């Protein structure tokens, strides 16, 4: 589109490059000496500037590359800063008070080593039945402390969930310990231990392991799976230009940051030659996993995995033929180390296409004339490991304009010890002898920076409801009348809305200035989301206070630069008094969000009551939702996808002359002896 | 398991064979002369007999093969009959009064021809702007009349939804006509026409066609899709023994009938050598598609597609490489013709496996030791065409014991004409000039004949709710307590329950005599269903009366032979007074369904407010739900699925010695120049 950008120039949405990270670190070190680097990440271009540049990249000023910096200086002093990469200037440097930055993997790694050597921890291990000399068999998953009112937020703390492994390869979640050390990250020492009143000794149960030796021990692997090969001998159907992808009329930029992981920007659809903007930015912006056991200190288990650890920092390096099958394109990620080096996560993002079954089909019952067209989807995926849990995040693009964020939960349940015959009181499930898996929720916040045919959008709530007119009345004589009741969410207050399963509630992001020529309804993208567990911690509870975004299924705000993360910029150890992020931005709820540059925040997810089937590792549980174009396209936008087979009535009449037959020629009958054949052992009529 | 059955003997669950259909027809003809055959189908074995036989097939008596017959004799007399195939005896022959049997495709085919020649229809066409000589361009979709109080149910009627095609290959749904002939199937003539007060002339709009010539005319097909090949060079992983399939510990029988289409029987899972029954029978037993426009006679549009036309009778013959991709096994279907011949639908059912992405994964953040195991699913599919709509029904089996019924909606919207500038009043959407697509619902009833570790099961409703104890109280100090509240549905009345999105309500089918050794909870299958639109036609409305099953998301009844179809055995023209099927069986709701042989009826589906994107043919819209084992298996039942990659901490320590690497070797990088390569046109950083 007439861009004058040369290939060597980064796109303004690109993550900081290795050079840029190094440069920013160098500038900070020069000015402030040795500090721990928690964040060195792209400070995203201001939307006003960026929009101008996107409209006219040849002439508009190119948004500068700015590094967003968070460091911890000696004495535990936390600074927020900005570094202009080109001018090498630090343009902001601000000491924070009572805010703790994101916890890095390196910080987490330290805790276990320190716990193993701490005399108080050793004492508790001995009480649990672990001799001193076995401390190398003691492990801990260091968790954010959440918020502990005894300790506040001036001291940087973590809680250490303790486990034991009889053998280094055993699954530690079979052997939880019942006490919980509290770790001071600045001092690098254990400052206290939470010890329950009733003690639960270390379980002596035989392990159930998911590793090959464990499986071999109990019967070995099944041998009846034949390979399925997926190949694209002519290559893939998408094109990459740096981090911009083009596929089936879609075009967008694939960013990645420490916090949200994948960030998709400038999502457009080429509608018969007109490039139509849909979303300025899409990401998973926050999540919270509250656990439902009220016994102290389990209330502290409610990790904000993105805000407290980072979906980028925790992301897996993906492997070809394991995490991803077929023809795969990968993108790497680069992050600072604490000391100021750069670490690279190879293959942090995988990109591939999949056949998605039938895209549309219709047969005419009169003559069997038929069209069958197969669909395709494009998947942008990352997988991150949050201590015990794994989250596979897929951004699925469909040819018909639908975007489907999908999250697959797998990994391992967080577990706590239980005594023989202990009553879980309904707050958890014994998934293995001595193993109590507590009830919990996985609540995700999808941030939708809408741009449906331009920045000025309005959000409506749509409820499928019966007519008010009673059965037998002239307006509804047979009682069958129903319609979609639309409620305009014109202020931030009114927009705080919940899911209603009884009306199959959806939300429409509309451009009121683009009425559809036929339907006269505004061009829109509809949020169709059905896995919408409400926040179960009660109003006024610790989690409710800290996770303001999770109080409602939908919030709408007016776009503001830097309002990216709905539980606040710095999440660890926030008290929720006041609630940071969304509740701050919404304030008294009076701000108009009608015909404005709006951001829709959607909290969705599941309540997980564990069962033994989830242990020792969980088969994936998917959660999905749809963003669907409605009254956006003139008509079905995929009529031009080549059909596998198409015959018209006149072609049927002409005995098949002229039919389109592009059936996949690689498909085969499963058994050699024909459509009704069997595997050779028998053959019923 | 020691069966003495020879290969040539049909399984008692097998559909009637061609020979059996012919034989039954011959016996009926001999006794009753020339009649129209509406149904010649397997009369399913009595459960008590069948259960005995299944337990001991070598010694127990084999359930006899019985044909279930419905005929229409001259004078419109309807008979229900049973024919014993072996003894050639008619064991039941019953004249029905005021009941109309299912409408066959052949009956439907006739209507259009008769309408075209009917002077009253020709007159209305002329009024609409279609000259007499163009009557061959007039089409009709003959629909069940539903129930029309002016005509009752003694005369067999259909309503003819009228359309026009400028060219034989044009999509007729662009040109709906505004009047509706009523057709007498016995007399084979039009007995009246419903004519609206305000007339809407034939639209002169240019067609939008989805056939290749139509697409070529407006720019042609996209050319940027590269093939994806899916192959199984070593064959498939399932085995067929007649219509019994074995795959990944699953074993079940695949039946098929005119009414429900696919019927799955005797679903078991081999749990480490113990064959555990789960469902005696699973099927989609009924559906209703109420339309929401109150204007007469649209209230008649609420087809019970299974009960009134039959998902079997309407099923498509599937094509390799079009409807199904990969290595496919097909099963045919055989049905009687009206006159007593047999028609075969080749490839009525397709069966194949698919890779289903990651089955489970876990990485240890300490050392990156990891296991990644890919999953597989088995899909049993049929696709049926109900006039304008297509329904692809998939029964998806997962390795972990989950069964996922999935329905994909595609095909074409039912349309009605609208005048220029006519107000749709919110009851429909103008999807193309002059085309009004009315609001409607697709409500499906899944019949679950449960057999979870045996016939005696109990159903519970499970709601995720906060603790009653307030924030700050000793029992819930931090306010985070929540649990699954379980309500026993011990009578048929109490079991009539609705979906509650606010509590993420699920239903558990439990075997109370099989408590899990760890969780102490009963072995169960959990119904997880989120697309649960409530019936929008009001209480007391015509649809509400006729579709008793759709009044609640869940009903539970005690198993009775022949209680298969929840809107009744003969659905066309039922008045709903009284409501047939489920409401009859439930009666006063006092019957106990605790620890009994229960059937759970689940009504789910979507409300469809049309949009132009759905026209002229709809991209598929999927609806899915899960039946998940909970507290059923000792632990995760798929640990023995071979991993793609597995390394343990000790193997990582030993520099990778001993790791399992079975990554799919057919997978490739998308672009030749490596993980970060591009398509050659450029290369950022
Ligand atoms: Co969970
Ligand atoms: Co529909």
CSV table of N, CA, C and O in Angstrom, one decimal, chain A residues 111-209:
chain,number,residue,atom,x,y,z
A,111,UNK,N,13.9,-19.2,44.9
A,111,UNK,CA,13.3,-19.4,46.1
A,111,UNK,C,13.5,-20.8,46.6
A,111,UNK,O,13.7,-21.1,47.8
A,112,UNK,N,13.4,-21.8,45.7
A,112,UNK,CA,13.6,-23.2,46.1
A,112,UNK,C,14.9,-23.5,46.8
A,112,UNK,O,15.0,-24.1,47.8
A,113,UNK,N,16.0,-22.9,46.2
A,113,UNK,CA,17.3,-23.1,46.8
A,113,UNK,C,17.4,-22.5,48.2
A,113,UNK,O,18.0,-23.2,49.0
A,114,UNK,N,16.8,-21.4,48.3
A,114,UNK,CA,16.9,-20.7,49.7
A,114,UNK,C,16.1,-21.5,50.7
A,114,UNK,O,16.5,-21.7,51.8
A,115,UNK,N,14.9,-21.9,50.3
A,115,UNK,CA,14.1,-22.7,51.2
A,115,UNK,C,14.8,-24.0,51.7
A,115,UNK,O,14.7,-24.3,52.9
A,116,UNK,N,15.4,-24.6,50.7
A,116,UNK,CA,16.1,-25.9,51.1
A,116,UNK,C,17.1,-25.7,52.2
A,116,UNK,O,17.4,-26.7,52.9
A,117,UNK,N,17.7,-24.5,52.3
A,117,UNK,CA,18.8,-24.3,53.3
A,117,UNK,C,18.3,-23.6,54.5
A,117,UNK,O,19.0,-23.4,55.5
A,118,UNK,N,17.0,-23.2,54.5
A,118,UNK,CA,16.5,-22.4,55.7
A,118,UNK,C,16.2,-23.3,56.8
A,118,UNK,O,15.5,-24.3,56.7
A,119,UNK,N,16.8,-23.0,58.0
A,119,UNK,CA,16.6,-23.9,59.2
A,119,UNK,C,15.1,-24.1,59.6
A,119,UNK,O,14.7,-25.2,59.9
A,120,UNK,N,14.4,-23.0,59.4
A,120,UNK,CA,12.9,-23.1,59.8
A,120,UNK,C,12.2,-24.0,58.8
A,120,UNK,O,11.3,-24.8,59.2
A,121,UNK,N,12.6,-24.0,57.6
A,121,UNK,CA,11.9,-24.8,56.6
A,121,UNK,C,12.4,-26.3,56.8
A,121,UNK,O,11.6,-27.2,56.8
A,122,UNK,N,13.7,-26.5,57.1
A,122,UNK,CA,14.2,-27.8,57.4
A,122,UNK,C,13.5,-28.4,58.6
A,122,UNK,O,13.1,-29.6,58.6
A,123,UNK,N,13.3,-27.6,59.6
A,123,UNK,CA,12.5,-28.0,60.8
A,123,UNK,C,11.1,-28.5,60.5
A,123,UNK,O,10.7,-29.6,60.9
A,124,UNK,N,10.4,-27.7,59.6
A,124,UNK,CA,9.1,-28.1,59.3
A,124,UNK,C,9.1,-29.4,58.4
A,124,UNK,O,8.2,-30.2,58.5
A,125,UNK,N,10.1,-29.5,57.6
A,125,UNK,CA,10.2,-30.7,56.8
A,125,UNK,C,10.4,-31.9,57.7
A,125,UNK,O,9.8,-33.0,57.5
A,126,UNK,N,11.2,-31.7,58.7
A,126,UNK,CA,11.5,-32.9,59.6
A,126,UNK,C,10.2,-33.2,60.3
A,126,UNK,O,9.8,-34.4,60.5
A,127,UNK,N,9.4,-32.2,60.7
A,127,UNK,CA,8.1,-32.4,61.4
A,127,UNK,C,7.2,-33.2,60.4
A,127,UNK,O,6.3,-34.0,60.9
A,128,UNK,N,7.3,-32.9,59.2
A,128,UNK,CA,6.5,-33.6,58.2
A,128,UNK,C,6.9,-35.0,57.9
A,128,UNK,O,6.2,-35.8,57.2
A,129,UNK,N,8.1,-35.3,58.3
A,129,UNK,CA,8.6,-36.7,58.1
A,129,UNK,C,9.8,-36.8,57.1
A,129,UNK,O,10.1,-37.9,56.6
A,130,UNK,N,10.4,-35.6,56.8
A,130,UNK,CA,11.5,-35.6,55.8
A,130,UNK,C,12.8,-35.4,56.5
A,130,UNK,O,13.0,-34.3,57.2
A,131,UNK,N,13.7,-36.3,56.5
A,131,UNK,CA,15.0,-36.1,57.2
A,131,UNK,C,15.8,-35.0,56.6
A,131,UNK,O,15.7,-34.8,55.4
A,132,UNK,N,16.6,-34.3,57.4
A,132,UNK,CA,17.5,-33.2,57.0
A,132,UNK,C,18.2,-33.5,55.7
A,132,UNK,O,18.3,-32.7,54.8
A,133,UNK,N,18.7,-34.8,55.6
A,133,UNK,CA,19.6,-35.1,54.5
A,133,UNK,C,18.8,-35.3,53.2
A,133,UNK,O,19.4,-35.4,52.1
A,134,UNK,N,17.5,-35.2,53.3
A,134,UNK,CA,16.7,-35.3,52.1
A,134,UNK,C,16.2,-34.0,51.6
A,134,UNK,O,15.2,-34.0,50.8
A,135,UNK,N,16.8,-32.9,52.1
A,135,UNK,CA,16.2,-31.6,51.7
A,135,UNK,C,16.3,-31.4,50.2
A,135,UNK,O,15.6,-30.6,49.6
A,136,UNK,N,17.2,-32.1,49.5
A,136,UNK,CA,17.3,-31.9,48.0
A,136,UNK,C,16.1,-32.6,47.4
A,136,UNK,O,15.9,-32.4,46.2
A,137,UNK,N,15.3,-33.3,48.1
A,137,UNK,CA,14.1,-33.9,47.6
A,137,UNK,C,12.9,-33.0,47.8
A,137,UNK,O,11.7,-33.3,47.5
A,138,UNK,N,13.1,-31.8,48.5
A,138,UNK,CA,12.0,-30.9,48.7
A,138,UNK,C,12.0,-29.8,47.7
A,138,UNK,O,13.1,-29.3,47.3
A,139,UNK,N,10.9,-29.5,47.1
A,139,UNK,CA,10.7,-28.6,46.0
A,139,UNK,C,9.7,-27.5,46.5
A,139,UNK,O,8.9,-27.7,47.3
A,140,UNK,N,9.8,-26.4,45.8
A,140,UNK,CA,8.7,-25.4,46.0
A,140,UNK,C,8.4,-24.7,44.7
A,140,UNK,O,9.2,-24.5,43.9
A,141,UNK,N,7.1,-24.5,44.6
A,141,UNK,CA,6.6,-23.6,43.5
A,141,UNK,C,6.4,-22.3,44.2
A,141,UNK,O,5.5,-22.1,45.0
A,142,UNK,N,7.2,-21.3,43.8
A,142,UNK,CA,7.1,-20.0,44.4
A,142,UNK,C,6.0,-19.3,43.7
A,142,UNK,O,5.9,-19.2,42.5
A,143,UNK,N,5.0,-18.9,44.5
A,143,UNK,CA,3.9,-18.1,44.0
A,143,UNK,C,3.9,-16.7,44.5
A,143,UNK,O,4.4,-16.4,45.5
A,144,UNK,N,3.3,-15.9,43.7
A,144,UNK,CA,3.0,-14.5,44.2
A,144,UNK,C,2.3,-14.7,45.5
A,144,UNK,O,1.5,-15.6,45.7
A,145,UNK,N,2.5,-13.8,46.4
A,145,UNK,CA,1.8,-13.9,47.7
A,145,UNK,C,0.4,-13.4,47.6
A,145,UNK,O,-0.4,-13.5,48.5
A,146,UNK,N,0.0,-12.8,46.4
A,146,UNK,CA,-1.3,-12.2,46.3
A,146,UNK,C,-1.2,-11.0,47.2
A,146,UNK,O,-0.5,-10.0,46.8
A,147,UNK,N,-2.0,-10.9,48.2
A,147,UNK,CA,-1.9,-9.9,49.2
A,147,UNK,C,-2.1,-10.5,50.6
A,147,UNK,O,-3.0,-11.2,50.8
A,148,UNK,N,-1.1,-10.2,51.4
A,148,UNK,CA,-1.2,-10.7,52.8
A,148,UNK,C,-1.2,-9.5,53.7
A,148,UNK,O,-0.2,-8.7,53.8
A,149,UNK,N,-2.3,-9.2,54.4
A,149,UNK,CA,-2.5,-8.0,55.1
A,149,UNK,C,-1.5,-7.9,56.3
A,149,UNK,O,-1.2,-6.8,56.8
A,150,UNK,N,-0.9,-9.0,56.7
A,150,UNK,CA,0.2,-8.9,57.7
A,150,UNK,C,1.5,-8.3,57.2
A,150,UNK,O,2.3,-7.9,58.0
A,151,UNK,N,1.6,-8.4,55.9
A,151,UNK,CA,2.9,-8.0,55.3
A,151,UNK,C,2.9,-6.8,54.4
A,151,UNK,O,3.9,-6.2,54.0
A,152,UNK,N,1.7,-6.5,53.9
A,152,UNK,CA,1.5,-5.3,53.0
A,152,UNK,C,2.3,-5.4,51.7
A,152,UNK,O,2.5,-6.5,51.2
A,153,UNK,N,2.7,-4.3,51.2
A,153,UNK,CA,3.3,-4.3,49.9
A,153,UNK,C,4.6,-3.6,49.8
A,153,UNK,O,5.1,-3.3,48.7
A,154,UNK,N,5.2,-3.2,50.9
A,154,UNK,CA,6.5,-2.5,50.8
A,154,UNK,C,7.6,-3.5,50.7
A,154,UNK,O,8.6,-3.1,50.1
A,155,UNK,N,7.4,-4.6,51.2
A,155,UNK,CA,8.5,-5.7,51.1
A,155,UNK,C,8.0,-6.6,50.0
A,155,UNK,O,6.9,-7.0,49.9
A,156,UNK,N,9.0,-7.0,49.1
A,156,UNK,CA,8.7,-7.8,48.0
A,156,UNK,C,8.7,-9.3,48.5
A,156,UNK,O,9.7,-9.8,48.9
A,157,UNK,N,7.5,-9.9,48.4
A,157,UNK,CA,7.3,-11.2,49.0
A,157,UNK,C,6.8,-12.3,48.0
A,157,UNK,O,6.2,-11.9,47.0
A,158,UNK,N,7.1,-13.5,48.3
A,158,UNK,CA,6.5,-14.6,47.6
A,158,UNK,C,6.1,-15.7,48.6
A,158,UNK,O,6.7,-15.7,49.7
A,159,UNK,N,5.2,-16.5,48.3
A,159,UNK,CA,4.9,-17.6,49.1
A,159,UNK,C,5.4,-18.9,48.4
A,159,UNK,O,5.3,-19.0,47.2
A,160,UNK,N,5.9,-19.8,49.2
A,160,UNK,CA,6.5,-21.0,48.6
A,160,UNK,C,5.6,-22.2,48.9
A,160,UNK,O,5.4,-22.7,50.0
A,161,UNK,N,4.9,-22.7,47.9
A,161,UNK,CA,4.1,-23.9,48.0
A,161,UNK,C,5.0,-25.1,47.9
A,161,UNK,O,5.7,-25.3,47.0
A,162,UNK,N,5.0,-25.9,49.0
A,162,UNK,CA,6.0,-26.9,49.2
A,162,UNK,C,5.6,-28.3,48.8
A,162,UNK,O,4.5,-28.7,49.0
A,163,UNK,N,6.6,-29.0,48.2
A,163,UNK,CA,6.3,-30.4,47.7
A,163,UNK,C,7.6,-31.3,48.0
A,163,UNK,O,8.6,-30.8,48.3
A,164,UNK,N,7.4,-32.5,47.8
A,164,UNK,CA,8.5,-33.5,48.0
A,164,UNK,C,8.5,-34.5,46.8
A,164,UNK,O,7.4,-34.7,46.2
A,165,UNK,N,9.6,-34.9,46.4
A,165,UNK,CA,9.7,-35.9,45.4
A,165,UNK,C,10.6,-37.1,45.9
A,165,UNK,O,11.8,-36.9,46.2
A,166,UNK,N,10.0,-38.2,46.1
A,166,UNK,CA,10.8,-39.4,46.6
A,166,UNK,C,11.9,-39.6,45.6
A,166,UNK,O,13.1,-39.9,46.0
A,167,UNK,N,11.7,-39.5,44.3
A,167,UNK,CA,12.7,-39.6,43.3
A,167,UNK,C,12.6,-38.3,42.4
A,167,UNK,O,11.5,-37.7,42.3
A,168,UNK,N,13.7,-37.9,41.9
A,168,UNK,CA,13.8,-36.6,41.2
A,168,UNK,C,12.8,-36.5,40.1
A,168,UNK,O,12.3,-35.5,39.7
A,169,UNK,N,12.5,-37.7,39.5
A,169,UNK,CA,11.5,-37.7,38.4
A,169,UNK,C,10.1,-37.9,38.7
A,169,UNK,O,9.2,-37.8,37.9
A,170,UNK,N,9.8,-38.1,40.0
A,170,UNK,CA,8.4,-38.2,40.5
A,170,UNK,C,7.7,-36.9,40.4
A,170,UNK,O,8.3,-35.8,40.5
A,171,UNK,N,6.4,-37.0,40.1
A,171,UNK,CA,5.5,-35.8,40.1
A,171,UNK,C,5.3,-35.3,41.5
A,171,UNK,O,4.7,-35.9,42.4
A,172,UNK,N,5.9,-34.1,41.8
A,172,UNK,CA,5.8,-33.6,43.2
A,172,UNK,C,4.4,-33.3,43.7
A,172,UNK,O,4.2,-33.2,44.9
A,173,UNK,N,3.5,-33.1,42.7
A,173,UNK,CA,2.1,-32.7,43.2
A,173,UNK,C,1.4,-33.8,43.9
A,173,UNK,O,0.3,-33.6,44.4
A,174,UNK,N,2.0,-35.0,43.8
A,174,UNK,CA,1.5,-36.1,44.6
A,174,UNK,C,1.8,-36.0,46.1
A,174,UNK,O,1.2,-36.6,47.0
A,175,UNK,N,2.9,-35.2,46.4
A,175,UNK,CA,3.4,-35.1,47.7
A,175,UNK,C,3.5,-33.6,48.2
A,175,UNK,O,4.6,-33.1,48.5
A,176,UNK,N,2.3,-33.0,48.3
A,176,UNK,CA,2.4,-31.6,48.9
A,176,UNK,C,2.7,-31.6,50.4
A,176,UNK,O,2.3,-32.6,51.1
A,177,UNK,N,3.3,-30.6,50.8
A,177,UNK,CA,3.6,-30.4,52.3
A,177,UNK,C,2.6,-29.4,52.8
A,177,UNK,O,2.1,-28.6,52.0
A,178,UNK,N,2.4,-29.4,54.1
A,178,UNK,CA,1.2,-28.6,54.6
A,178,UNK,C,1.6,-27.2,55.1
A,178,UNK,O,0.7,-26.5,55.5
A,179,UNK,N,2.8,-26.8,55.0
A,179,UNK,CA,3.2,-25.5,55.5
A,179,UNK,C,3.7,-24.6,54.3
A,179,UNK,O,3.9,-25.1,53.3
A,180,UNK,N,3.7,-23.3,54.6
A,180,UNK,CA,3.9,-22.4,53.5
A,180,UNK,C,4.9,-21.3,53.9
A,180,UNK,O,4.5,-20.3,54.6
A,181,UNK,N,6.2,-21.4,53.6
A,181,UNK,CA,7.1,-20.4,53.9
A,181,UNK,C,6.8,-19.1,53.1
A,181,UNK,O,6.3,-19.1,52.0
A,182,UNK,N,7.1,-18.0,53.7
A,182,UNK,CA,7.0,-16.7,53.1
A,182,UNK,C,8.4,-16.1,52.9
A,182,UNK,O,9.3,-16.1,53.8
A,183,UNK,N,8.7,-15.7,51.6
A,183,UNK,CA,10.0,-15.4,51.2
A,183,UNK,C,10.1,-13.9,50.8
A,183,UNK,O,9.3,-13.4,50.2
A,184,UNK,N,11.2,-13.3,51.3
A,184,UNK,CA,11.5,-12.0,51.1
A,184,UNK,C,12.5,-11.9,49.9
A,184,UNK,O,13.6,-12.4,50.0
A,185,UNK,N,12.0,-11.3,48.8
A,185,UNK,CA,12.8,-11.4,47.6
A,185,UNK,C,14.0,-10.4,47.6
A,185,UNK,O,15.0,-10.6,46.9
A,186,UNK,N,13.9,-9.4,48.4
A,186,UNK,CA,15.0,-8.4,48.5
A,186,UNK,C,16.1,-9.0,49.4
A,186,UNK,O,17.2,-9.1,49.0
A,187,UNK,N,15.7,-9.5,50.5
A,187,UNK,CA,16.7,-10.1,51.4
A,187,UNK,C,17.1,-11.5,51.0
A,187,UNK,O,18.1,-12.1,51.5
A,188,UNK,N,16.3,-12.1,50.1
A,188,UNK,CA,16.5,-13.5,49.7
A,188,UNK,C,16.5,-14.4,50.9
A,188,UNK,O,17.5,-15.2,51.1
A,189,UNK,N,15.5,-14.3,51.7
A,189,UNK,CA,15.4,-15.2,52.8
A,189,UNK,C,14.0,-15.5,53.2
A,189,UNK,O,13.1,-14.7,52.9
A,190,UNK,N,13.8,-16.6,54.0
A,190,UNK,CA,12.5,-16.9,54.5
A,190,UNK,C,12.2,-16.1,55.7
A,190,UNK,O,13.0,-16.1,56.7
A,191,UNK,N,11.1,-15.3,55.7
A,191,UNK,CA,10.8,-14.5,56.9
A,191,UNK,C,9.7,-15.0,57.8
A,191,UNK,O,9.4,-14.4,58.8
A,192,UNK,N,9.2,-16.1,57.4
A,192,UNK,CA,8.1,-16.7,58.2
A,192,UNK,C,7.5,-17.9,57.5
A,192,UNK,O,7.8,-18.2,56.4
A,193,UNK,N,6.8,-18.7,58.3
A,193,UNK,CA,6.2,-19.9,57.7
A,193,UNK,C,4.7,-19.9,58.3
A,193,UNK,O,4.5,-19.8,59.5
A,194,UNK,N,3.8,-20.1,57.4
A,194,UNK,CA,2.4,-20.3,57.8
A,194,UNK,C,2.2,-21.8,58.0
A,194,UNK,O,2.4,-22.6,57.1
A,195,UNK,N,1.8,-22.1,59.2
A,195,UNK,CA,1.7,-23.5,59.6
A,195,UNK,C,0.3,-23.8,60.1
A,195,UNK,O,-0.3,-23.1,60.9
A,196,UNK,N,-0.4,-24.8,59.5
A,196,UNK,CA,-1.8,-25.0,59.9
A,196,UNK,C,-1.9,-25.6,61.3
A,196,UNK,O,-0.9,-26.2,61.8
A,197,UNK,N,-3.0,-25.4,61.8
A,197,UNK,CA,-3.3,-25.9,63.2
A,197,UNK,C,-3.2,-27.4,63.2
A,197,UNK,O,-2.6,-28.0,64.1
A,198,UNK,N,-3.9,-28.0,62.3
A,198,UNK,CA,-3.9,-29.5,62.2
A,198,UNK,C,-2.8,-29.9,61.2
A,198,UNK,O,-2.8,-29.4,60.1
A,199,UNK,N,-1.9,-30.7,61.6
A,199,UNK,CA,-0.8,-31.1,60.7
A,199,UNK,C,-1.1,-32.3,59.9
A,199,UNK,O,-1.9,-33.2,60.3
A,200,UNK,N,-0.5,-32.3,58.7
A,200,UNK,CA,-0.7,-33.4,57.7
A,200,UNK,C,0.7,-33.9,57.3
A,200,UNK,O,1.4,-33.2,56.6
A,201,UNK,N,1.0,-35.1,57.8
A,201,UNK,CA,2.4,-35.6,57.5
A,201,UNK,C,2.5,-35.9,56.0
A,201,UNK,O,1.5,-36.1,55.3
A,202,UNK,N,3.8,-36.0,55.6
A,202,UNK,CA,4.1,-36.4,54.2
A,202,UNK,C,3.4,-37.7,53.9
A,202,UNK,O,3.5,-38.7,54.6
A,203,UNK,N,2.8,-37.7,52.7
A,203,UNK,CA,2.2,-39.0,52.2
A,203,UNK,C,3.2,-40.0,51.8
A,203,UNK,O,4.3,-39.6,51.3
A,204,UNK,N,2.9,-41.3,52.1
A,204,UNK,CA,3.9,-42.3,51.7
A,204,UNK,C,3.3,-43.1,50.5
A,204,UNK,O,3.8,-44.2,50.2
A,205,UNK,N,2.3,-42.6,49.9
A,205,UNK,CA,1.7,-43.3,48.8
A,205,UNK,C,2.7,-43.6,47.6
A,205,UNK,O,3.6,-42.8,47.4
A,206,UNK,N,2.4,-44.6,46.9
A,206,UNK,CA,3.2,-44.9,45.7
A,206,UNK,C,2.8,-43.8,44.7
A,206,UNK,O,1.7,-43.4,44.5
A,207,UNK,N,3.8,-43.4,43.9
A,207,UNK,CA,3.5,-42.3,43.0
A,207,UNK,C,2.8,-42.9,41.7
A,207,UNK,O,2.9,-44.1,41.4
A,208,UNK,N,2.0,-42.0,41.1
A,208,UNK,CA,1.5,-42.3,39.8
A,208,UNK,C,2.1,-41.3,38.9
A,208,UNK,O,2.0,-40.1,39.0
A,209,UNK,N,3.0,-41.8,38.0
A,209,UNK,CA,3.8,-40.9,37.2
A,209,UNK,C,3.3,-40.9,35.7
A,209,UNK,O,2.9,-41.9,35.3
